[in-house]
C-alpha angles and dihedrals in degrees: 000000000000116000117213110169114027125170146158146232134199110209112193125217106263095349082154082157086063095037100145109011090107100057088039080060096052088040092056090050091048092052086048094055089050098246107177112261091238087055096038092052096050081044085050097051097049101046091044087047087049097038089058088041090056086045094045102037114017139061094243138285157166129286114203121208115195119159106187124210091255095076097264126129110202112193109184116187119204126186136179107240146293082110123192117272105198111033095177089056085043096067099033103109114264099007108122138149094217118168117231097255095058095038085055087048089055102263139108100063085147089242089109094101101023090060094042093050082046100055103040131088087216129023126180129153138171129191140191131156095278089061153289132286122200119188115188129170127190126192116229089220118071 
């Protein structure tokens, strides 16, 4: 796998004032590389989804944006705990944990996971008490 474009994001513990600047920014370099619109928009739903995930639920954490010669965008979320218990309820639709205050600023419907695992290629996350890992690749060709 050659890597030709890498970059990372710093996502901040409830920076609901900068909700959505990380994935604008991975959006941007997508669009720079020429990354085709259909790919860029299912790219755009799932690292927005996990961005406010890492804001509602976590105590921070980093994005990684590699996009590799062979045609492949990887996208890994890593955040610091509280971890998901319970991964299977996670992605059930409509199921969220949500705390008041994001609930009251129009997030935590519980449809973060589920619409990432639906728009990726690949999905794959993993989950303890010192934090959440979410590993998504998208093919450039449709």
């Amino acid at each position: 796998m050659n890597t030709i474009l890498q970059k990372k994001f710093t996502v901040e513990r409830d920076d609901y004032a900068n909700a959505g600047m990380v994935s604008s920014a991975i959006k941007t370099t997508l669009r720079q590389v020429g990354v085709d619109p259909k790919v860029m928009r299912r790219i755009a739903v799932a690292s927005y989804e996990a961005e406010i995930n890492m804001i509602i639920h976590a105590y921070g954490g980093t994005v990684y944006l590699d996009v590799t010669e062979e045609g492949m965008i990887h996208l890994i979320f890593q955040d610091t705990g509280p971890g998901i218990p319970d991964i299977e309820k996670a992605l059930t639709p409509g199921w969220s944990t949500a705390s008041q205050k994001a609930r009251e600023l129009g997030f935590g419907a519980g449809m973060g996971l589920p619409n990432i695992r639906r728009v990726s290629d690949e999905f794959d996350i993993e989950s303890s008490p010192e934090g959440t890992s979410l590993y998504l690749t998208f093919r450039v060709e449709e």
